[in-house]
Amino acid sequence: MIPDNFSYLAPASLPEVWDALHEHPDDAKILAGGQSLIPLMKFRLANPAYLIDLRHVPDMDTLAERDGALVLGAMVREAALERSPLIQQRYPGIHDASAVVADPLVRNWATVGGNLAHADPANDHPAMMLALGARVVAQSPRGRRELSIDDFLVDTMETALQPDEVLVEIHVPQPAARSGSAYLKLERKVGDYAIAAVGVQLAFDGEVISHAGIGLTNVGPKAIRAQQAEAFLVGKQPSDETVREAARLAAQAADPTADLRGPVEYKRAIVRTLTARALRLAAQRATALA
Amino acid sequence: MTTETTPIRGMGHSVKRKEDPRFLRGKGRYVDDIKLPGMLYMDIVRSPYAHANITRIDASKALALPGVLAVITGKDLDEAGLAWMPTLMGDKQMVLPVDRVVYQAQEVAAVIATERYIAADAITLIEVEYEPLPPVMDPFKALEADSPLVRPDREQKTNHIWHWEAGDAAQTDAIFQQAEVVVKQDLYIPRIHVSSIETCGCVASFDSVEGKLTVYMTTQAPHAIRTVFSLVTGIAEHKIRIVSPDIGGGFGGKVPVYPGYVIASVASLKTGHPVKWIEDRSENLQADSFARDYHISAELAATKDGAMQALRVKTLADHGAFDAAANPSKFPAGLFSVITGSYTLKAAHVEVDGVYTNKPSGGVAYRCSFRVTEAVHTIERMVDTLAQQLGLDPADVRMKNFIQPEAFPYTSPTGWEYDSGNYPAALRKAMEKIDYAGLRQEQAEKRARGELMGIGISTFTEIVGAGPSHTFDILGIKMFDSCEIRVHPTGSVIARIGVQSQGQGHETTFAQIVAEELGLPVENITVEHGDTDTAPYGLGTYASRSTPTAGAATAVAARKIREKARKIAAHLLEANVDDLEWQDYKFQVKGSPGRSVGMKEIAFAAYTNFPSDVEAGLEAVDYYDPPNLTFPFGAYICVVDIDRGTGQVKIRRFVAVDDCGNIINPMIVDGQIHGGLTMGMAPALMEAITYDENGNMQQGTFMEYLLPTAMETPVWETDKTITPSPHHPFGAKGVGESATVGAPPAIANAVVDALSHLGVTHIDIPITPWKVYAILEAHGVAEL
Ligand SMILES: Cc1cc2nc3c(=O)[nH]c(=O)nc-3n(C[C@H](O)[C@H](O)[C@H](O)COP(=O)(O)OP(=O)(O)OC[C@H]3O[C@@H](n4cnc5c(N)ncnc54)[C@H](O)[C@@H]3O)c2cc1C
């Protein structure tokens, strides 16, 4: 449980971060909350020679609505999301997700940027961000670019970030007037990664679903968008039958592997159950908000 | 300061724990807090393979790392005759392997360095070449003729270790042949780990001037360890001092001698410096001894109306690579033969076969007096299986078959003499408290609506307090225990005991025993243990034995003091010794309540004004050999709800009525029950150690080994009945393990009960959500 030797760098600005990345192209790692990276280092599964801490870089913890989007700085801690009235009231799906990430100790450190950048299919935010249609902002000496969360998440622990890029912000479109989101997770015990989890967002036009987003956690090599289920829901009322069929389609989109969190069939079944429950909850929240 | 009016607070008082202020303030002193001048650090290279030949160990790169002082391998130990050590079960165990590893994470070599970090770096520099061998993981296959041998070092070329049986085979078979009803069930009680929050470790310090080895060690049994150390190393026993400081949980896992202790001691001898070794969490989980791992096949014979008649049990016990359990010598399968439980049976026959596999040694009595958890789970599941088959209520079947209160002392078909009990009273109390009838009605209504709710009962009998010297010994040392009490001139007291607290609250409860017996306030009594240079010899704390053995010794030693005090009191009161009576914590002259003297004054007189025919001072020692074990018991009822969309089991209510005889400190007993219930819930629903076919242990971190937290723990509702032990000096029985033993079957029975209308008769623990969900799907009752 003792990591290999490493040097710790604490740059005070993004350009300094880039300099450090440039100087140590092969053996540096960005450190955010450290709650994924440090455990890997303690098991010596990751042995970076340099850690570049983002903690002292200014303006990385924005949490506000701006220009039609919720802007989350990459360094916003899970605990801040959990406690924010804005998140609680307007983005209940994100609130649900942050409240089930690990345990309170971890949440005091862990960041939403780290959660996405780590691209672990077991992390909770990627699927919720898929459901919400989030966009991420990456910045490098070459400039700033925005990409969809779908394009950002490439594979297991692999994102579209270039070696010189830092994830700086996440933009979540502001919810439509009649909409609701939810994130439901089944875990073996509190603090565990998901057996499976489902993030859902529904927007309504009258009684009819006008937009649906569904993301699945830990049932594939990366967070999965349940496209067929999303398409199926649009234009329908969330009747029991519709919800069941969408849940079935979402389960079909899952591609789990058997492990100590259960066999394949079970995980698929859980996606089905949680999708149905999350859809009902999101619909209920949409009605309550309207 | 205490005054004359300071209350005594002896038996029956919820005295706040004397040890808590230091624990709650982070001032406990654990092994890792010990820092000695010049101390070095040890880290251990461990095997990635479950079974392999070692063809080469090259430590040159590690030795070249600045700060590394030594590397110790099996070959080095072999030269000193220390590559193997005896186990408590008459087997032997590798300290470090010379040419073969037999389980994953086995110790292969040790590095001694000036810093903990250097030691950690150095172990990655030691090159070990392995030649993998096929691992023996399945105990059933281990017994097949063509199985590879786990222990070719033994004369017997088989993986079979021993066969053990109890009861009467012929009589049992005869009853089965005639039986109206026979129910049969296979049960697997999975391998689990004690996971004490403090891992194991030591600081070994050899003083070359005195020639004395001091080892600060996380051990539940310091005295026994000292004797074993002396036997293993040849160092005279007075030149060995074992100190058990504060211990962060033991649960049986800190009774065995682990290789690390021995290697660190050798390292200290070799380097002339103190050497600290502290396991990390994964080492603790992967390599230290395990509990349970019993493959049980049970049959119960009964009449059509549910009268139990005979029990027949065959068991395969997976002991891993070494039989290193810490059972009493005559009991390789512990007290498993208490498996007839709380019920009258005409006959029983129990067989256990121990088997070697390529896993770390098993058989730790994890918060369970030697295999009682396995026994209780079996009988409590079998009673329910019988009830289900006959369409009877499981509470009725229990009531019908209980050993009745007037039948005690009761001799069980396997030969145990139960000291006392009142099982119907405990079950009745639990049923009333939880409203059993109401719950059954609710269940029927819910079933009609398709909802799944279950009610499970466990009416267990424990067997604790080893034990009488005629039957119980460890390596020949009889399982008595001890106390030495010294009353100081001003009336304060030090009591030293042979047992070793790991959270049981001995510093408080043993002070209460002394307070009660001597009539001195509990505040003025210090209890010490754990240092073999000062404490009297004892066998240690496990198997709920502290109160039955050392607790009894404490009372008896105090009574010896009281007898001497009587003579001094007579002298002070100018009365005849025979005219004095001990009343209200004082000696008073019979018939003249005004003429009395308390222990504080007597103590002063014992040093200042004692009669000429009495020695000065006021102290006594007692080595207590209990006449029998004690048999605490309880009635637990659990209510579960099952989520039809996920298979999750939620414990809605859990009522635990415990009977541990007379109670010293009700708050501490309650604490023991709460902790024990949580530890009982854990294997019922969450915890298990498994291996893949290559011998890789799959739960090497707390991410995978699922310890319950407060979030998974329901509100426990505790209550009690009191049936004193007739043979214990103050009528107490052990209690530390009752709940761990009694809880799992209550939960398992509740889950099976919830699904019984679907034809489900058994689910092996841990009852994971996917096991339940598969059943729901198979019966078409899963719902989104
Ligand atoms: C006991 C435990 C339980 C956990 N359970 C859960 C859980 O249930 N659900 C869950 O979602 N997570 C869980 N986690 C993970 C936790 O949420 C992590 O903290 C999170 O996944 C990563 O965030 P971090 O800020 O700690 O990132 P770090 O660990 O600091 O970094 C993670 C990775 O992302 C990179 N990175 C971080 N920030 C940036 C950035 N701005 N730009 C570019 N790269 C960056 C780092 O270089 C590193 O490779 C758990 C962690 C622990 C220790």
CSV table of C-alpha atoms in Angstrom, one decimal, chain B residues 196-532:
chain,number,residue,atom,x,y,z
B,196,SER,CA,-10.3,-6.8,12.4
B,197,ILE,CA,-9.8,-3.2,11.8
B,198,GLU,CA,-6.2,-3.4,13.2
B,199,THR,CA,-4.2,-5.8,11.0
B,200,CYS,CA,-1.6,-8.1,12.5
B,201,GLY,CA,1.9,-7.0,13.4
B,202,CYS,CA,4.6,-6.9,15.9
B,203,VAL,CA,7.7,-5.1,17.2
B,204,ALA,CA,10.4,-7.7,18.0
B,205,SER,CA,13.2,-6.5,20.1
B,206,PHE,CA,16.1,-8.7,21.1
B,207,ASP,CA,18.3,-7.3,23.9
B,208,SER,CA,21.7,-8.8,23.3
B,209,VAL,CA,23.0,-7.7,26.7
B,210,GLU,CA,20.2,-9.4,28.7
B,211,GLY,CA,19.7,-12.1,26.1
B,212,LYS,CA,16.0,-11.3,26.2
B,213,LEU,CA,13.5,-11.2,23.4
B,214,THR,CA,10.5,-8.8,23.9
B,215,VAL,CA,7.8,-9.0,21.3
B,216,TYR,CA,5.0,-6.4,21.2
B,217,MET,CA,2.4,-8.3,19.4
B,218,THR,CA,-1.3,-8.3,18.3
B,219,THR,CA,-2.1,-11.5,20.1
B,220,GLN,CA,-5.2,-12.7,21.9
B,221,ALA,CA,-3.1,-15.2,23.9
B,222,PRO,CA,0.2,-13.7,25.0
B,223,HIS,CA,1.1,-16.4,27.5
B,224,ALA,CA,0.5,-19.3,25.2
B,225,ILE,CA,2.5,-17.5,22.5
B,226,ARG,CA,5.4,-17.1,24.9
B,227,THR,CA,5.5,-20.8,25.5
B,228,VAL,CA,5.2,-21.6,21.8
B,229,PHE,CA,8.0,-19.1,21.1
B,230,SER,CA,10.2,-20.7,23.7
B,231,LEU,CA,9.6,-24.2,22.3
B,232,VAL,CA,10.2,-23.0,18.7
B,233,THR,CA,13.3,-20.9,19.3
B,234,GLY,CA,14.9,-22.7,22.2
B,235,ILE,CA,15.1,-19.4,24.1
B,236,ALA,CA,14.4,-19.9,27.8
B,237,GLU,CA,10.9,-18.8,28.6
B,238,HIS,CA,11.9,-16.3,31.2
B,239,LYS,CA,14.0,-14.6,28.5
B,240,ILE,CA,10.9,-14.0,26.4
B,241,ARG,CA,8.4,-11.3,27.1
B,242,ILE,CA,5.3,-11.0,25.0
B,243,VAL,CA,3.3,-7.8,25.4
B,244,SER,CA,-0.1,-7.4,23.9
B,245,PRO,CA,-0.9,-3.7,23.9
B,246,ASP,CA,-4.3,-2.3,22.9
B,247,ILE,CA,-5.7,-4.6,20.2
B,248,GLY,CA,-8.0,-3.3,17.5
B,249,GLY,CA,-10.2,-6.4,17.2
B,250,GLY,CA,-9.1,-10.0,17.3
B,251,PHE,CA,-12.2,-12.2,16.7
B,252,GLY,CA,-10.1,-15.4,16.8
B,253,GLY,CA,-7.8,-14.2,14.0
B,254,LYS,CA,-5.1,-13.1,16.4
B,255,VAL,CA,-4.8,-16.4,18.2
B,256,PRO,CA,-2.5,-18.1,15.6
B,257,VAL,CA,1.2,-17.5,15.4
B,258,TYR,CA,1.8,-16.0,11.9
B,259,PRO,CA,5.1,-16.3,10.1
B,260,GLY,CA,5.6,-12.6,10.3
B,261,TYR,CA,6.0,-12.7,14.1
B,262,VAL,CA,8.7,-15.3,13.8
B,263,ILE,CA,10.6,-13.7,10.9
B,264,ALA,CA,10.6,-10.3,12.7
B,265,SER,CA,12.0,-12.0,15.8
B,266,VAL,CA,14.7,-13.7,13.8
B,267,ALA,CA,15.4,-10.4,12.1
B,268,SER,CA,15.9,-8.7,15.5
B,269,LEU,CA,18.2,-11.4,16.7
B,270,LYS,CA,20.1,-11.1,13.4
B,271,THR,CA,20.4,-7.3,13.2
B,272,GLY,CA,20.5,-6.5,16.9
B,273,HIS,CA,17.8,-3.9,16.4
B,274,PRO,CA,14.1,-3.8,17.1
B,275,VAL,CA,12.2,-4.8,14.0
B,276,LYS,CA,8.6,-3.7,13.3
B,277,TRP,CA,6.3,-5.6,11.0
B,278,ILE,CA,2.8,-4.4,10.3
B,279,GLU,CA,0.6,-6.0,7.6
B,280,ASP,CA,-1.3,-3.9,5.2
B,281,ARG,CA,-5.0,-4.6,4.6
B,282,SER,CA,-4.5,-6.8,1.6
B,283,GLU,CA,-1.9,-9.0,3.2
B,284,ASN,CA,-4.2,-9.4,6.2
B,285,LEU,CA,-7.1,-10.3,4.0
B,286,GLN,CA,-5.2,-12.6,1.7
B,287,ALA,CA,-2.8,-14.5,3.9
B,288,ASP,CA,-4.0,-14.6,7.5
B,289,SER,CA,-6.0,-17.5,8.8
B,290,PHE,CA,-9.6,-17.9,7.7
B,291,ALA,CA,-12.8,-19.1,9.3
B,292,ARG,CA,-15.6,-21.5,8.4
B,293,ASP,CA,-15.3,-23.2,5.0
B,294,TYR,CA,-17.4,-26.3,5.9
B,295,HIS,CA,-19.2,-28.4,3.3
B,296,ILE,CA,-22.0,-30.0,5.3
B,297,SER,CA,-24.5,-32.6,4.4
B,298,ALA,CA,-27.2,-33.0,7.1
B,299,GLU,CA,-30.1,-35.3,7.6
B,300,LEU,CA,-32.8,-35.0,10.3
B,301,ALA,CA,-35.2,-37.8,11.2
B,302,ALA,CA,-38.5,-37.0,12.7
B,303,THR,CA,-42.0,-38.2,13.3
B,304,LYS,CA,-44.9,-37.0,11.1
B,305,ASP,CA,-46.0,-34.6,13.8
B,306,GLY,CA,-42.6,-33.0,13.9
B,307,ALA,CA,-40.9,-34.6,16.9
B,308,MET,CA,-37.2,-34.6,16.1
B,309,GLN,CA,-35.5,-37.9,16.6
B,310,ALA,CA,-32.0,-38.1,15.1
B,311,LEU,CA,-29.4,-36.0,13.3
B,312,ARG,CA,-26.8,-37.3,10.9
B,313,VAL,CA,-24.1,-35.0,9.6
B,314,LYS,CA,-21.2,-35.5,7.3
B,315,THR,CA,-18.7,-32.6,6.7
B,316,LEU,CA,-15.7,-31.7,4.7
B,317,ALA,CA,-13.6,-29.1,6.3
B,318,ASP,CA,-11.3,-27.1,4.1
B,319,HIS,CA,-8.3,-26.3,6.2
B,320,GLY,CA,-6.0,-24.8,3.6
B,321,ALA,CA,-2.4,-25.7,3.4
B,322,PHE,CA,-1.7,-26.1,7.1
B,323,ASP,CA,-3.9,-27.3,9.9
B,324,ALA,CA,-3.2,-24.2,11.9
B,325,ALA,CA,-6.5,-23.7,13.7
B,326,ALA,CA,-6.4,-22.9,17.3
B,327,ASN,CA,-8.9,-25.4,18.6
B,328,PRO,CA,-8.3,-27.3,21.9
B,329,SER,CA,-6.1,-30.3,21.1
B,330,LYS,CA,-8.7,-33.0,21.4
B,331,PHE,CA,-11.1,-31.1,19.1
B,332,PRO,CA,-9.9,-30.8,15.5
B,333,ALA,CA,-13.4,-29.9,14.5
B,334,GLY,CA,-13.9,-27.7,17.5
B,335,LEU,CA,-17.2,-28.0,19.4
B,336,PHE,CA,-19.1,-28.8,16.2
B,337,SER,CA,-20.8,-31.7,17.9
B,338,VAL,CA,-23.0,-29.2,19.8
B,339,ILE,CA,-24.9,-29.4,16.5
B,340,THR,CA,-28.0,-31.0,18.2
B,341,GLY,CA,-28.6,-27.5,19.5
B,342,SER,CA,-31.5,-26.6,21.7
B,343,TYR,CA,-33.5,-29.7,20.9
B,344,THR,CA,-34.0,-33.2,22.4
B,345,LEU,CA,-32.9,-35.8,20.1
B,346,LYS,CA,-32.6,-39.5,20.7
B,347,ALA,CA,-29.3,-39.9,18.8
B,348,ALA,CA,-26.9,-38.0,16.6
B,349,HIS,CA,-23.8,-38.8,14.6
B,350,VAL,CA,-21.5,-36.2,13.3
B,351,GLU,CA,-18.5,-36.7,11.1
B,352,VAL,CA,-15.9,-34.2,9.9
B,353,ASP,CA,-13.0,-34.8,7.6
B,354,GLY,CA,-10.2,-32.2,7.4
B,355,VAL,CA,-8.7,-31.6,4.0
B,356,TYR,CA,-5.7,-29.7,2.7
B,357,THR,CA,-6.0,-27.3,-0.2
B,358,ASN,CA,-3.8,-24.6,-1.7
B,359,LYS,CA,-5.3,-21.8,0.5
B,360,PRO,CA,-4.1,-20.2,3.6
B,361,SER,CA,-4.9,-22.1,6.8
B,362,GLY,CA,-8.5,-22.1,7.8
B,363,GLY,CA,-10.4,-22.9,11.0
B,364,VAL,CA,-10.1,-19.7,12.9
B,365,ALA,CA,-12.8,-19.6,15.5
B,366,TYR,CA,-14.2,-16.3,14.2
B,367,ARG,CA,-16.2,-14.9,17.0
B,368,CYS,CA,-17.5,-18.4,17.5
B,369,SER,CA,-16.4,-20.8,20.1
B,370,PHE,CA,-14.8,-23.3,17.8
B,371,ARG,CA,-17.1,-24.2,14.9
B,372,VAL,CA,-20.3,-23.5,16.8
B,373,THR,CA,-21.5,-21.1,14.0
B,374,GLU,CA,-21.3,-23.9,11.5
B,375,ALA,CA,-23.2,-26.2,13.9
B,376,VAL,CA,-25.9,-23.7,14.8
B,377,HIS,CA,-26.5,-22.7,11.1
B,378,THR,CA,-27.0,-26.4,10.3
B,379,ILE,CA,-29.4,-27.3,13.0
B,380,GLU,CA,-31.4,-24.1,12.8
B,381,ARG,CA,-31.8,-24.5,9.0
B,382,MET,CA,-32.7,-28.2,9.4
B,383,VAL,CA,-35.5,-27.4,11.9
B,384,ASP,CA,-36.9,-25.0,9.4
B,385,THR,CA,-36.6,-27.5,6.6
B,386,LEU,CA,-38.5,-30.0,8.7
B,387,ALA,CA,-41.2,-27.5,9.5
B,388,GLN,CA,-41.6,-26.6,5.9
B,389,GLN,CA,-41.8,-30.2,4.7
B,390,LEU,CA,-44.5,-30.9,7.3
B,391,GLY,CA,-46.3,-27.7,6.8
B,392,LEU,CA,-45.8,-26.7,10.4
B,393,ASP,CA,-45.0,-23.3,11.8
B,394,PRO,CA,-41.2,-23.2,12.6
B,395,ALA,CA,-42.0,-21.7,16.0
B,396,ASP,CA,-44.3,-24.6,16.9
B,397,VAL,CA,-41.7,-27.1,15.8
B,398,ARG,CA,-39.1,-25.5,18.0
B,399,MET,CA,-41.4,-25.3,21.0
B,400,LYS,CA,-42.3,-29.0,20.5
B,401,ASN,CA,-38.7,-30.1,20.5
B,402,PHE,CA,-37.0,-27.8,23.0
B,403,ILE,CA,-35.1,-29.3,25.9
B,404,GLN,CA,-37.4,-28.3,28.7
B,405,PRO,CA,-36.2,-26.0,31.6
B,406,GLU,CA,-36.5,-28.8,34.1
B,407,ALA,CA,-34.3,-31.2,32.0
B,408,PHE,CA,-31.1,-29.3,32.9
B,409,PRO,CA,-28.4,-30.3,33.4
B,410,TYR,CA,-29.0,-32.0,30.1
B,411,THR,CA,-26.7,-34.5,28.4
B,412,SER,CA,-26.8,-34.2,24.7
B,413,PRO,CA,-26.5,-37.2,22.3
B,414,THR,CA,-23.0,-36.1,21.5
B,415,GLY,CA,-22.0,-36.0,25.2
B,416,TRP,CA,-22.2,-32.3,26.2
B,417,GLU,CA,-23.7,-31.5,29.6
B,418,TYR,CA,-25.7,-28.3,29.1
B,419,ASP,CA,-25.6,-26.4,32.4
B,420,SER,CA,-28.8,-24.5,32.3
B,421,GLY,CA,-31.4,-23.0,30.0
B,422,ASN,CA,-35.0,-22.0,29.5
B,423,TYR,CA,-35.5,-22.0,25.7
B,424,PRO,CA,-39.3,-21.7,25.6
B,425,ALA,CA,-39.2,-18.6,27.8
B,426,ALA,CA,-36.7,-16.9,25.5
B,427,LEU,CA,-38.6,-17.8,22.3
B,428,ARG,CA,-41.9,-16.7,23.8
B,429,LYS,CA,-40.4,-13.4,24.8
B,430,ALA,CA,-39.0,-12.8,21.3
B,431,MET,CA,-42.4,-13.7,19.7
B,432,GLU,CA,-44.3,-11.3,21.9
B,433,LYS,CA,-41.8,-8.5,21.4
B,434,ILE,CA,-42.0,-8.8,17.6
B,435,ASP,CA,-45.7,-9.7,17.5
B,436,TYR,CA,-45.1,-13.0,15.7
B,437,ALA,CA,-48.8,-13.7,15.1
B,438,GLY,CA,-49.3,-10.3,13.7
B,439,LEU,CA,-46.4,-10.8,11.3
B,440,ARG,CA,-47.7,-14.1,10.1
B,441,GLN,CA,-51.0,-12.4,9.3
B,442,GLU,CA,-49.2,-9.5,7.5
B,443,GLN,CA,-47.2,-12.0,5.5
B,444,ALA,CA,-50.3,-13.9,4.4
B,445,GLU,CA,-51.9,-10.6,3.2
B,446,LYS,CA,-48.8,-9.6,1.4
B,447,ARG,CA,-48.4,-12.9,-0.3
B,448,ALA,CA,-51.9,-12.6,-1.6
B,449,ARG,CA,-50.8,-9.3,-3.2
B,450,GLY,CA,-47.6,-10.9,-4.5
B,451,GLU,CA,-45.3,-9.1,-2.1
B,452,LEU,CA,-42.4,-11.0,-0.6
B,453,MET,CA,-41.9,-10.9,3.2
B,454,GLY,CA,-40.2,-13.5,5.4
B,455,ILE,CA,-39.9,-14.3,9.1
B,456,GLY,CA,-37.0,-16.3,10.3
B,457,ILE,CA,-36.3,-17.8,13.7
B,458,SER,CA,-33.1,-19.0,15.3
B,459,THR,CA,-33.1,-20.5,18.8
B,460,PHE,CA,-29.5,-21.3,19.3
B,461,THR,CA,-27.5,-22.8,22.1
B,462,GLU,CA,-23.9,-21.7,22.4
B,463,ILE,CA,-21.1,-23.6,24.1
B,464,VAL,CA,-18.4,-21.4,25.6
B,465,GLY,CA,-15.8,-21.0,28.3
B,466,ALA,CA,-13.2,-23.6,27.5
B,467,GLY,CA,-12.7,-25.2,29.6
B,468,PRO,CA,-12.5,-27.9,32.1
B,469,SER,CA,-8.9,-29.3,32.3
B,470,HIS,CA,-10.1,-32.9,32.0
B,471,THR,CA,-11.1,-32.2,28.4
B,472,PHE,CA,-9.6,-29.0,27.2
B,473,ASP,CA,-6.0,-28.1,26.5
B,474,ILE,CA,-3.9,-26.3,23.9
B,475,LEU,CA,-0.6,-28.0,23.2
B,476,GLY,CA,-1.1,-29.8,26.5
B,477,ILE,CA,-1.6,-26.6,28.5
B,478,LYS,CA,-4.9,-26.9,30.3
B,479,MET,CA,-7.5,-24.2,29.6
B,480,PHE,CA,-7.8,-22.7,33.0
B,481,ASP,CA,-7.5,-19.0,33.5
B,482,SER,CA,-6.2,-16.8,36.2
B,483,CYS,CA,-6.4,-13.6,38.2
B,484,GLU,CA,-4.1,-12.0,40.7
B,485,ILE,CA,-5.4,-9.3,43.0
B,486,ARG,CA,-3.5,-6.9,45.2
B,487,VAL,CA,-5.3,-4.5,47.5
B,488,HIS,CA,-3.2,-1.4,48.3
B,489,PRO,CA,-3.2,0.1,51.8
B,490,THR,CA,-5.5,2.9,50.9
B,491,GLY,CA,-8.1,0.6,49.5
B,492,SER,CA,-7.4,0.8,45.8
B,493,VAL,CA,-6.7,-2.4,43.8
B,494,ILE,CA,-4.8,-3.8,40.9
B,495,ALA,CA,-6.1,-7.0,39.4
B,496,ARG,CA,-4.1,-8.8,36.8
B,497,ILE,CA,-5.7,-11.3,34.6
B,498,GLY,CA,-4.6,-14.1,32.2
B,499,VAL,CA,-7.0,-13.2,29.5
B,500,GLN,CA,-6.5,-10.4,26.9
B,501,SER,CA,-9.1,-7.8,25.9
B,502,GLN,CA,-9.6,-6.9,22.3
B,503,GLY,CA,-12.6,-4.7,22.8
B,504,GLN,CA,-14.6,-6.8,25.3
B,505,GLY,CA,-14.2,-4.2,28.0
B,506,HIS,CA,-12.3,-6.3,30.5
B,507,GLU,CA,-10.8,-3.2,32.2
B,508,THR,CA,-14.3,-2.3,33.2
B,509,THR,CA,-16.1,-5.6,33.8
B,510,PHE,CA,-13.3,-7.3,35.7
B,511,ALA,CA,-13.1,-4.2,37.9
B,512,GLN,CA,-16.8,-4.6,38.5
B,513,ILE,CA,-16.3,-8.2,39.6
B,514,VAL,CA,-13.7,-7.1,42.1
B,515,ALA,CA,-15.9,-4.2,43.2
B,516,GLU,CA,-18.8,-6.5,43.8
B,517,GLU,CA,-16.7,-9.1,45.7
B,518,LEU,CA,-14.7,-6.6,47.8
B,519,GLY,CA,-17.1,-3.7,48.3
B,520,LEU,CA,-14.7,-1.2,46.8
B,521,PRO,CA,-15.7,1.4,44.2
B,522,VAL,CA,-15.1,0.4,40.7
B,523,GLU,CA,-13.1,3.6,40.1
B,524,ASN,CA,-10.4,2.4,42.4
B,525,ILE,CA,-9.7,-0.8,40.6
B,526,THR,CA,-7.2,-1.1,37.8
B,527,VAL,CA,-7.2,-4.1,35.6
B,528,GLU,CA,-4.1,-5.1,33.8
B,529,HIS,CA,-3.4,-7.8,31.2
B,530,GLY,CA,-1.3,-8.6,28.3
B,531,ASP,CA,2.3,-8.4,29.6
B,532,THR,CA,3.6,-11.9,30.3
